[in-house]
Amino acid sequence: MLLELCDICKSYGEGKYAVPILHDISLQVEKGEYVAIMGPSGSGKSTLMNIIGCLDVPTSGSFLLDGQEISKCSEDQLSEIRNKTLGFVFQNFNLLPKETALENVALPLLYGNVKRKERLERAAKALEAVGLGERKNFYPTQLSGGQKQRVAIARAMIMNPPILLADEPTGALDSASGLQVMKLFEELNEQGVTIIMITHDSDVAARAKRQLMIRDGRLYTEGEKKEGDLHA
């Protein structure tokens, strides 16, 4: 099992002021899966993604990533995991505006202490792979939304991480650009990359191989009756 969450709970604040966000979340993801997690605003989906991405820690429960208990990792170990094991794609792209597409893609390699020549060579190949080789010297302001997201995907994959985490990856894109991004995800998944995607769009989620729903901080299999449903 590549990723395993067991009885994950998350609250913000302490004592009587604690606000529960996630309730007893359990999830198993095998290598090579493509999982979509849907949920409305305030459902806890971003909090869950932050925990899976080792950007936040649960209040209780167990999180195993490739057999390693994340709660026992130091900050340095977590940083290394984020750099080498996880690739991140966000709705707002998170590109550095004063750096070219090439330099943005090469950034994780800088943190990995890769020499500049190799960084740029690998970044150029990554941009070629997402169809943007001719735009490697363009700045983010010179790129369309779909092109920015493809740059972000190239950056996320530059370290060849086994897991790609995508948080509303098509949320800021038009339909045509969104479709291009989803096809790119499918190609990556066919190559063996495990993808976990957060989305509010059921059409986007339907392209994944497994769909889950999060509501009120609880995780369900898509179609499963939920607490509070009128006909449950």
CSV table of C-alpha atoms in Angstrom, one decimal:
chain,number,residue,atom,x,y,z
A,1,MET,CA,0.0,0.0,0.0
A,2,LEU,CA,1.5,3.3,-1.1
A,3,LEU,CA,-0.6,5.6,1.2
A,4,GLU,CA,-2.7,4.7,4.2
A,5,LEU,CA,-4.7,7.0,6.5
A,6,CYS,CA,-6.3,5.4,9.5
A,7,ASP,CA,-8.8,7.2,11.7
A,8,ILE,CA,-7.4,10.7,10.9
A,9,CYS,CA,-9.0,13.5,12.8
A,10,LYS,CA,-8.1,17.2,12.6
A,11,SER,CA,-9.2,20.1,14.8
A,12,TYR,CA,-8.0,23.7,15.1
A,13,GLY,CA,-7.8,25.3,18.5
A,14,GLU,CA,-7.7,23.6,21.9
A,15,GLY,CA,-10.0,22.4,24.6
A,16,LYS,CA,-13.5,23.8,24.5
A,17,TYR,CA,-12.5,26.1,21.7
A,18,ALA,CA,-11.4,23.3,19.4
A,19,VAL,CA,-13.1,23.2,16.0
A,20,PRO,CA,-13.2,19.7,14.4
A,21,ILE,CA,-12.6,19.7,10.7
A,22,LEU,CA,-11.9,16.0,9.8
A,23,HIS,CA,-13.6,13.0,11.5
A,24,ASP,CA,-12.1,9.5,11.5
A,25,ILE,CA,-10.9,9.6,7.9
A,26,SER,CA,-9.5,6.3,6.6
A,27,LEU,CA,-8.2,5.9,3.1
A,28,GLN,CA,-5.9,3.4,1.3
A,29,VAL,CA,-4.3,4.2,-2.1
A,30,GLU,CA,-2.3,1.6,-4.0
A,31,LYS,CA,0.5,2.4,-6.3
A,32,GLY,CA,-0.7,3.5,-9.8
A,33,GLU,CA,-4.2,4.5,-8.6
A,34,TYR,CA,-6.0,7.6,-9.8
A,35,VAL,CA,-8.4,8.9,-7.1
A,36,ALA,CA,-10.7,11.9,-7.2
A,37,ILE,CA,-12.0,13.4,-3.9
A,38,MET,CA,-15.0,15.6,-4.4
A,39,GLY,CA,-16.6,18.0,-1.9
A,40,PRO,CA,-18.2,21.4,-1.5
A,41,SER,CA,-16.6,24.4,0.0
A,42,GLY,CA,-16.0,23.9,3.7
A,43,SER,CA,-16.2,20.1,3.5
A,44,GLY,CA,-12.6,19.6,4.7
A,45,LYS,CA,-11.1,18.6,1.4
A,46,SER,CA,-8.3,21.1,1.4
A,47,THR,CA,-7.4,20.2,5.0
A,48,LEU,CA,-7.3,16.5,4.0
A,49,MET,CA,-5.0,17.4,1.0
A,50,ASN,CA,-2.7,19.3,3.2
A,51,ILE,CA,-2.3,16.3,5.5
A,52,ILE,CA,-1.7,13.9,2.6
A,53,GLY,CA,0.8,16.4,1.2
A,54,CYS,CA,2.7,16.6,4.6
A,55,LEU,CA,1.9,20.3,4.8
A,56,ASP,CA,-0.1,19.8,8.0
A,57,VAL,CA,-0.3,17.2,10.7
A,58,PRO,CA,-3.5,15.4,12.0
A,59,THR,CA,-4.7,15.9,15.6
A,60,SER,CA,-4.9,12.1,15.9
A,61,GLY,CA,-4.8,9.0,13.8
A,62,SER,CA,-2.1,7.3,11.7
A,63,PHE,CA,-0.7,8.2,8.3
A,64,LEU,CA,1.6,5.8,6.5
A,65,LEU,CA,3.3,6.9,3.3
A,66,ASP,CA,5.2,4.2,1.5
A,67,GLY,CA,5.3,2.3,4.9
A,68,GLN,CA,6.7,5.3,6.9
A,69,GLU,CA,4.7,6.8,9.8
A,70,ILE,CA,4.6,10.5,8.9
A,71,SER,CA,3.9,11.6,12.5
A,72,LYS,CA,7.4,10.4,13.5
A,73,CYS,CA,9.2,12.4,10.8
A,74,SER,CA,11.3,15.4,11.5
A,75,GLU,CA,10.8,18.7,9.6
A,76,ASP,CA,13.9,17.9,7.5
A,77,GLN,CA,12.4,14.5,6.7
A,78,LEU,CA,9.1,16.0,5.8
A,79,SER,CA,10.8,18.5,3.5
A,80,GLU,CA,12.6,15.7,1.7
A,81,ILE,CA,9.4,13.7,1.3
A,82,ARG,CA,7.6,16.8,-0.2
A,83,ASN,CA,10.6,17.3,-2.6
A,84,LYS,CA,11.1,13.7,-3.7
A,85,THR,CA,7.9,11.7,-3.1
A,86,LEU,CA,5.1,14.2,-3.7
A,87,GLY,CA,4.4,16.5,-6.7
A,88,PHE,CA,2.0,19.4,-6.1
A,89,VAL,CA,-0.4,21.0,-8.6
A,90,PHE,CA,-2.6,23.9,-7.4
A,91,GLN,CA,-5.5,25.8,-8.8
A,92,ASN,CA,-3.6,29.1,-8.9
A,93,PHE,CA,-0.5,27.5,-10.4
A,94,ASN,CA,1.9,29.1,-7.8
A,95,LEU,CA,4.5,30.1,-10.5
A,96,LEU,CA,7.2,32.7,-9.7
A,97,PRO,CA,6.3,35.7,-11.9
A,98,LYS,CA,9.8,36.9,-12.4
A,99,GLU,CA,11.1,33.5,-13.5
A,100,THR,CA,10.7,31.9,-16.9
A,101,ALA,CA,8.8,28.7,-17.4
A,102,LEU,CA,12.2,26.9,-17.6
A,103,GLU,CA,13.4,28.4,-14.3
A,104,ASN,CA,10.0,27.6,-12.6
A,105,VAL,CA,10.2,24.0,-13.6
A,106,ALA,CA,13.8,23.7,-12.5
A,107,LEU,CA,13.1,25.1,-9.0
A,108,PRO,CA,12.7,21.7,-7.2
A,109,LEU,CA,16.0,20.6,-8.6
A,110,LEU,CA,17.7,23.6,-7.0
A,111,TYR,CA,16.3,22.4,-3.6
A,112,GLY,CA,17.6,19.0,-4.5
A,113,ASN,CA,21.1,20.4,-5.0
A,114,VAL,CA,21.3,19.5,-8.7
A,115,LYS,CA,23.8,21.5,-10.7
A,116,ARG,CA,22.5,24.4,-12.8
A,117,LYS,CA,23.3,22.8,-16.2
A,118,GLU,CA,21.6,19.6,-15.4
A,119,ARG,CA,18.6,21.5,-13.8
A,120,LEU,CA,18.0,23.4,-17.0
A,121,GLU,CA,18.5,20.4,-19.3
A,122,ARG,CA,16.0,18.3,-17.3
A,123,ALA,CA,13.5,21.3,-17.0
A,124,ALA,CA,13.7,21.7,-20.8
A,125,LYS,CA,12.9,18.0,-21.3
A,126,ALA,CA,10.0,18.3,-18.8
A,127,LEU,CA,8.5,21.2,-20.7
A,128,GLU,CA,8.9,19.3,-24.0
A,129,ALA,CA,6.9,16.5,-22.4
A,130,VAL,CA,4.0,18.8,-21.7
A,131,GLY,CA,4.1,20.4,-25.1
A,132,LEU,CA,5.7,23.7,-24.1
A,133,GLY,CA,9.3,23.3,-25.3
A,134,GLU,CA,8.9,26.4,-27.5
A,135,ARG,CA,7.8,28.5,-24.6
A,136,LYS,CA,10.5,27.7,-22.1
A,137,ASN,CA,11.8,31.3,-22.0
A,138,PHE,CA,8.3,32.8,-21.6
A,139,TYR,CA,7.3,34.4,-18.3
A,140,PRO,CA,4.0,33.4,-16.6
A,141,THR,CA,2.4,36.7,-17.7
A,142,GLN,CA,3.0,35.6,-21.3
A,143,LEU,CA,1.3,32.2,-20.9
A,144,SER,CA,-2.4,31.3,-21.0
A,145,GLY,CA,-4.0,29.6,-18.0
A,146,GLY,CA,-3.7,26.2,-19.5
A,147,GLN,CA,-0.1,26.7,-20.3
A,148,LYS,CA,0.6,27.9,-16.8
A,149,GLN,CA,-1.0,24.7,-15.4
A,150,ARG,CA,1.1,22.6,-17.8
A,151,VAL,CA,4.2,24.4,-16.5
A,152,ALA,CA,3.1,23.6,-13.0
A,153,ILE,CA,2.6,20.0,-13.9
A,154,ALA,CA,6.1,19.8,-15.4
A,155,ARG,CA,7.5,21.3,-12.2
A,156,ALA,CA,5.6,18.9,-10.1
A,157,MET,CA,7.0,15.9,-12.0
A,158,ILE,CA,10.6,17.1,-12.4
A,159,MET,CA,11.8,15.0,-9.5
A,160,ASN,CA,9.9,11.9,-10.8
A,161,PRO,CA,7.7,11.6,-7.6
A,162,PRO,CA,5.6,8.5,-7.3
A,163,ILE,CA,2.6,10.6,-6.2
A,164,LEU,CA,1.0,13.6,-7.8
A,165,LEU,CA,-1.4,15.7,-5.6
A,166,ALA,CA,-3.7,18.0,-7.5
A,167,ASP,CA,-5.9,20.6,-5.7
A,168,GLU,CA,-8.6,21.9,-8.1
A,169,PRO,CA,-6.3,21.7,-11.0
A,170,THR,CA,-8.9,22.8,-13.6
A,171,GLY,CA,-10.6,25.4,-11.3
A,172,ALA,CA,-9.1,28.4,-13.0
A,173,LEU,CA,-9.2,27.0,-16.6
A,174,ASP,CA,-11.6,27.2,-19.5
A,175,SER,CA,-13.1,23.9,-20.7
A,176,ALA,CA,-10.7,23.3,-23.5
A,177,SER,CA,-7.6,24.0,-21.3
A,178,GLY,CA,-9.1,21.9,-18.5
A,179,LEU,CA,-9.5,19.0,-20.9
A,180,GLN,CA,-5.9,19.2,-22.0
A,181,VAL,CA,-4.8,19.1,-18.3
A,182,MET,CA,-7.0,16.1,-17.6
A,183,LYS,CA,-5.6,14.2,-20.6
A,184,LEU,CA,-2.1,15.0,-19.4
A,185,PHE,CA,-3.0,13.5,-16.0
A,186,GLU,CA,-4.3,10.4,-17.7
A,187,GLU,CA,-1.0,10.0,-19.6
A,188,LEU,CA,1.0,10.4,-16.4
A,189,ASN,CA,-1.2,7.8,-14.7
A,190,GLU,CA,-0.7,5.4,-17.6
A,191,GLN,CA,3.0,5.8,-17.0
A,192,GLY,CA,2.6,4.6,-13.4
A,193,VAL,CA,2.2,7.9,-11.5
A,194,THR,CA,-0.3,7.7,-8.6
A,195,ILE,CA,-2.7,10.7,-8.7
A,196,ILE,CA,-4.9,12.0,-5.9
A,197,MET,CA,-7.0,14.9,-7.0
A,198,ILE,CA,-9.3,17.3,-5.1
A,199,THR,CA,-12.2,18.8,-7.2
A,200,HIS,CA,-15.7,20.1,-6.9
A,201,ASP,CA,-16.4,19.3,-10.5
A,202,SER,CA,-18.1,15.9,-11.0
A,203,ASP,CA,-17.2,15.8,-14.7
A,204,VAL,CA,-13.5,16.2,-13.8
A,205,ALA,CA,-13.8,13.6,-11.0
A,206,ALA,CA,-15.4,11.1,-13.4
A,207,ARG,CA,-12.2,10.9,-15.4
A,208,ALA,CA,-10.4,9.4,-12.4
A,209,LYS,CA,-10.5,5.6,-11.8
A,210,ARG,CA,-12.0,6.0,-8.3
A,211,GLN,CA,-14.3,8.7,-6.9
A,212,LEU,CA,-14.7,9.5,-3.2
A,213,MET,CA,-16.8,12.2,-1.6
A,214,ILE,CA,-16.0,14.3,1.5
A,215,ARG,CA,-18.8,16.1,3.3
A,216,ASP,CA,-18.7,17.7,6.8
A,217,GLY,CA,-15.2,16.3,7.3
A,218,ARG,CA,-16.2,12.6,6.6
A,219,LEU,CA,-15.1,10.6,3.6
A,220,TYR,CA,-17.4,8.3,1.7
A,221,THR,CA,-17.3,6.2,-1.5
A,222,GLU,CA,-19.1,8.1,-4.2
A,223,GLY,CA,-22.8,7.0,-4.2
A,224,GLU,CA,-22.7,5.9,-0.6
A,225,LYS,CA,-25.5,7.2,1.6
A,226,LYS,CA,-24.3,9.8,4.0
A,227,GLU,CA,-25.5,10.9,7.5
A,228,GLY,CA,-28.0,13.7,7.1
A,229,ASP,CA,-29.3,12.6,3.7
A,230,LEU,CA,-33.1,12.8,3.6
A,231,HIS,CA,-33.4,9.2,2.3
A,232,ALA,CA,-30.6,7.6,4.2
